[in-house]
Amino acid sequence: MSLKFAILGILNVMPMTGYDLKHQAFDASVRHFWPADQSQIYRTLSKLADDDLVSVTVEAQDERPDRKVYAITPAGQAALTAWLKADQAVPTLRDPLLVQLFFGQELPRADLLRVVAQQLAAHQAQLAVFDQIPIPPAASRPDDRWLALQHLTLDFGVALEQAYVSWLAKCQEVITHMPDADEVPDFRERFNPPTG
């Protein structure tokens, strides 16, 4: 549902082609909190046009295919405003690493540490990406609401990645000091006590 409103939000700033939405808007900013591939964007644009939330203008080009430029309509602006004001449910967390750790009791320590180290490197890399986002300091323009709100979303991404990095370091510490898989009784015994 949020892809629809991410697209409307971008088109509320300026009209764009589907290609430009992907490569200039999503890839440059929105992908950090709502990723979308080109086909998802085009499908959503088609639905938005069917619902009269965006208009489509075809621009002819010499020696190239025509361009379809999408612009938000007044109905699209009203839908976007209503959505921006709406309460949102807490998002469902789906993290494969948590499933790996939760059920990783039979893995040797080295395997668990490798899985955690890979995630730690990935989250450190994402922090480095956030550090490279070219955004002016908020203090440089204290009255710029657009800039302040962009900083809040970036600050969330940084805080989330920092929390992951800190938690993953804790995982490494705990796993390093726990008994290895072959040093403890079969965990299933606690669920199936011996009879007799």
CSV table of C-alpha atoms in Angstrom, one decimal:
chain,number,residue,atom,x,y,z
A,1,MET,CA,0.0,0.0,0.0
A,2,SER,CA,2.8,2.5,0.8
A,3,LEU,CA,4.4,2.1,-2.7
A,4,LYS,CA,1.3,3.9,-4.1
A,5,PHE,CA,1.7,6.7,-1.7
A,6,ALA,CA,5.5,6.9,-2.1
A,7,ILE,CA,4.9,7.4,-5.8
A,8,LEU,CA,2.2,10.0,-5.2
A,9,GLY,CA,4.5,11.8,-2.8
A,10,ILE,CA,7.3,12.0,-5.4
A,11,LEU,CA,4.9,13.1,-8.1
A,12,ASN,CA,3.6,15.7,-5.7
A,13,VAL,CA,7.0,17.3,-5.9
A,14,MET,CA,7.3,17.1,-9.7
A,15,PRO,CA,6.0,15.1,-12.7
A,16,MET,CA,8.2,12.2,-13.8
A,17,THR,CA,8.4,9.3,-16.1
A,18,GLY,CA,8.3,5.8,-14.7
A,19,TYR,CA,12.0,5.4,-15.5
A,20,ASP,CA,12.9,8.7,-13.7
A,21,LEU,CA,10.8,7.6,-10.7
A,22,LYS,CA,12.9,4.5,-10.3
A,23,HIS,CA,16.4,6.0,-11.1
A,24,GLN,CA,16.2,9.5,-9.9
A,25,ALA,CA,13.7,9.2,-6.9
A,26,PHE,CA,13.6,5.7,-5.6
A,27,ASP,CA,17.2,4.7,-6.1
A,28,ALA,CA,18.5,8.1,-4.7
A,29,SER,CA,16.4,8.2,-1.6
A,30,VAL,CA,13.1,6.2,-1.1
A,31,ARG,CA,14.8,2.8,-1.6
A,32,HIS,CA,16.3,3.1,1.8
A,33,PHE,CA,12.9,2.7,3.5
A,34,TRP,CA,10.6,1.5,0.7
A,35,PRO,CA,12.4,-0.4,-2.1
A,36,ALA,CA,10.7,-1.0,-5.4
A,37,ASP,CA,11.8,-2.4,-8.7
A,38,GLN,CA,10.9,-0.9,-12.1
A,39,SER,CA,8.1,-3.4,-12.8
A,40,GLN,CA,6.4,-2.6,-9.5
A,41,ILE,CA,6.6,1.1,-10.2
A,42,TYR,CA,5.0,0.7,-13.6
A,43,ARG,CA,2.2,-1.5,-12.3
A,44,THR,CA,1.5,0.9,-9.6
A,45,LEU,CA,1.5,3.9,-12.0
A,46,SER,CA,-0.9,2.1,-14.2
A,47,LYS,CA,-3.3,1.5,-11.3
A,48,LEU,CA,-2.9,5.1,-10.2
A,49,ALA,CA,-3.8,6.3,-13.7
A,50,ASP,CA,-6.8,3.9,-13.8
A,51,ASP,CA,-8.0,5.4,-10.4
A,52,ASP,CA,-7.5,9.0,-11.8
A,53,LEU,CA,-4.9,9.7,-9.1
A,54,VAL,CA,-2.3,10.5,-11.7
A,55,SER,CA,-2.5,11.8,-15.2
A,56,VAL,CA,-0.3,10.7,-18.1
A,57,THR,CA,1.0,12.9,-20.8
A,58,VAL,CA,2.7,11.3,-23.8
A,59,GLU,CA,5.7,13.3,-25.1
A,60,ALA,CA,7.0,12.5,-28.6
A,61,GLN,CA,10.8,12.2,-29.0
A,62,ASP,CA,12.8,12.1,-32.2
A,63,GLU,CA,14.4,8.7,-32.9
A,64,ARG,CA,13.4,7.4,-29.4
A,65,PRO,CA,10.2,5.9,-28.0
A,66,ASP,CA,7.6,8.3,-26.7
A,67,ARG,CA,7.9,9.3,-23.0
A,68,LYS,CA,5.0,8.9,-20.6
A,69,VAL,CA,5.2,11.6,-18.0
A,70,TYR,CA,3.0,11.1,-14.9
A,71,ALA,CA,1.7,13.9,-12.8
A,72,ILE,CA,-0.4,13.9,-9.6
A,73,THR,CA,-4.0,14.9,-10.0
A,74,PRO,CA,-6.1,16.8,-7.4
A,75,ALA,CA,-7.7,13.5,-6.5
A,76,GLY,CA,-4.2,12.1,-6.1
A,77,GLN,CA,-3.2,15.0,-3.8
A,78,ALA,CA,-6.3,14.5,-1.7
A,79,ALA,CA,-5.6,10.7,-1.4
A,80,LEU,CA,-2.0,11.5,-0.5
A,81,THR,CA,-3.0,14.0,2.1
A,82,ALA,CA,-5.5,11.7,3.7
A,83,TRP,CA,-2.9,8.9,3.9
A,84,LEU,CA,-0.3,11.2,5.3
A,85,LYS,CA,-2.7,12.0,8.1
A,86,ALA,CA,-3.7,8.4,8.8
A,87,ASP,CA,-2.5,6.4,11.8
A,88,GLN,CA,-0.2,3.5,10.7
A,89,ALA,CA,0.0,0.1,12.3
A,90,VAL,CA,3.4,-1.0,13.7
A,91,PRO,CA,5.1,-2.8,10.8
A,92,THR,CA,5.6,-6.5,11.1
A,93,LEU,CA,9.2,-7.5,11.6
A,94,ARG,CA,10.5,-10.2,9.2
A,95,ASP,CA,14.1,-10.8,9.7
A,96,PRO,CA,15.7,-14.1,8.4
A,97,LEU,CA,18.6,-13.7,10.8
A,98,LEU,CA,16.2,-13.9,13.8
A,99,VAL,CA,14.8,-17.2,12.4
A,100,GLN,CA,18.4,-18.5,11.9
A,101,LEU,CA,19.3,-17.6,15.5
A,102,PHE,CA,16.0,-18.8,17.0
A,103,PHE,CA,16.5,-22.3,15.4
A,104,GLY,CA,20.3,-22.4,15.3
A,105,GLN,CA,20.8,-24.5,18.4
A,106,GLU,CA,22.3,-27.4,16.4
A,107,LEU,CA,24.8,-25.2,14.4
A,108,PRO,CA,28.4,-25.2,15.6
A,109,ARG,CA,29.6,-22.0,17.1
A,110,ALA,CA,31.7,-21.2,14.1
A,111,ASP,CA,28.7,-21.3,11.8
A,112,LEU,CA,26.6,-19.1,14.0
A,113,LEU,CA,29.5,-16.6,14.3
A,114,ARG,CA,29.9,-16.6,10.5
A,115,VAL,CA,26.2,-15.8,10.0
A,116,VAL,CA,26.3,-13.0,12.5
A,117,ALA,CA,29.6,-11.6,11.1
A,118,GLN,CA,28.1,-11.5,7.6
A,119,GLN,CA,25.1,-9.5,8.9
A,120,LEU,CA,27.4,-7.2,10.9
A,121,ALA,CA,29.4,-6.4,7.8
A,122,ALA,CA,26.1,-5.8,5.8
A,123,HIS,CA,24.8,-3.4,8.5
A,124,GLN,CA,28.1,-1.6,8.8
A,125,ALA,CA,28.1,-1.2,5.0
A,126,GLN,CA,24.6,0.3,5.1
A,127,LEU,CA,25.7,2.7,7.7
A,128,ALA,CA,28.5,3.8,5.4
A,129,VAL,CA,25.9,4.3,2.6
A,130,PHE,CA,23.9,6.5,4.9
A,131,ASP,CA,27.0,8.5,5.7
A,132,GLN,CA,27.5,9.2,2.0
A,133,ILE,CA,23.9,10.6,1.3
A,134,PRO,CA,24.4,14.1,0.0
A,135,ILE,CA,22.1,16.0,2.2
A,136,PRO,CA,22.8,19.5,3.6
A,137,PRO,CA,23.0,19.8,7.4
A,138,ALA,CA,19.6,20.6,8.9
A,139,ALA,CA,21.2,23.4,11.0
A,140,SER,CA,22.2,25.1,7.7
A,141,ARG,CA,18.5,25.8,7.0
A,142,PRO,CA,16.6,25.8,10.2
A,143,ASP,CA,13.3,26.9,8.6
A,144,ASP,CA,13.4,24.3,5.8
A,145,ARG,CA,10.7,21.7,6.7
A,146,TRP,CA,11.4,19.5,3.7
A,147,LEU,CA,15.1,19.2,4.8
A,148,ALA,CA,14.2,18.6,8.4
A,149,LEU,CA,11.8,15.8,7.5
A,150,GLN,CA,14.4,14.2,5.2
A,151,HIS,CA,16.9,14.3,8.1
A,152,LEU,CA,14.4,12.6,10.4
A,153,THR,CA,14.0,9.7,8.0
A,154,LEU,CA,17.8,9.5,7.5
A,155,ASP,CA,18.3,9.7,11.3
A,156,PHE,CA,15.9,6.7,11.7
A,157,GLY,CA,17.9,4.7,9.2
A,158,VAL,CA,21.2,5.5,10.9
A,159,ALA,CA,19.7,4.8,14.4
A,160,LEU,CA,18.3,1.4,13.2
A,161,GLU,CA,21.6,0.4,11.6
A,162,GLN,CA,23.5,1.5,14.7
A,163,ALA,CA,21.1,-0.6,16.9
A,164,TYR,CA,21.7,-3.6,14.6
A,165,VAL,CA,25.5,-3.2,14.8
A,166,SER,CA,25.4,-3.0,18.6
A,167,TRP,CA,23.0,-6.0,18.9
A,168,LEU,CA,25.1,-8.1,16.5
A,169,ALA,CA,28.2,-7.3,18.5
A,170,LYS,CA,26.3,-8.6,21.6
A,171,CYS,CA,25.3,-11.7,19.6
A,172,GLN,CA,29.0,-12.4,18.8
A,173,GLU,CA,29.9,-12.0,22.5
A,174,VAL,CA,27.1,-14.3,23.7
A,175,ILE,CA,27.7,-17.0,21.0
A,176,THR,CA,31.5,-16.9,21.7
A,177,HIS,CA,31.0,-17.7,25.3
A,178,MET,CA,28.1,-20.2,25.1
A,179,PRO,CA,28.8,-24.0,25.0
A,180,ASP,CA,29.2,-25.3,21.5
A,181,ALA,CA,26.5,-27.4,19.9
A,182,ASP,CA,28.3,-30.7,20.6
A,183,GLU,CA,29.0,-29.8,24.2
A,184,VAL,CA,25.3,-29.8,25.4
A,185,PRO,CA,22.6,-32.4,25.5
A,186,ASP,CA,20.1,-32.6,22.6
A,187,PHE,CA,17.8,-29.7,23.0
A,188,ARG,CA,14.8,-31.9,22.1
A,189,GLU,CA,15.0,-33.7,25.4
A,190,ARG,CA,13.5,-30.8,27.2
A,191,PHE,CA,10.4,-31.2,25.0
A,192,ASN,CA,10.3,-35.0,25.1
A,193,PRO,CA,11.3,-36.1,28.6
A,194,PRO,CA,12.3,-39.7,28.9
A,195,THR,CA,9.6,-42.0,30.0
A,196,GLY,CA,9.8,-44.9,32.4
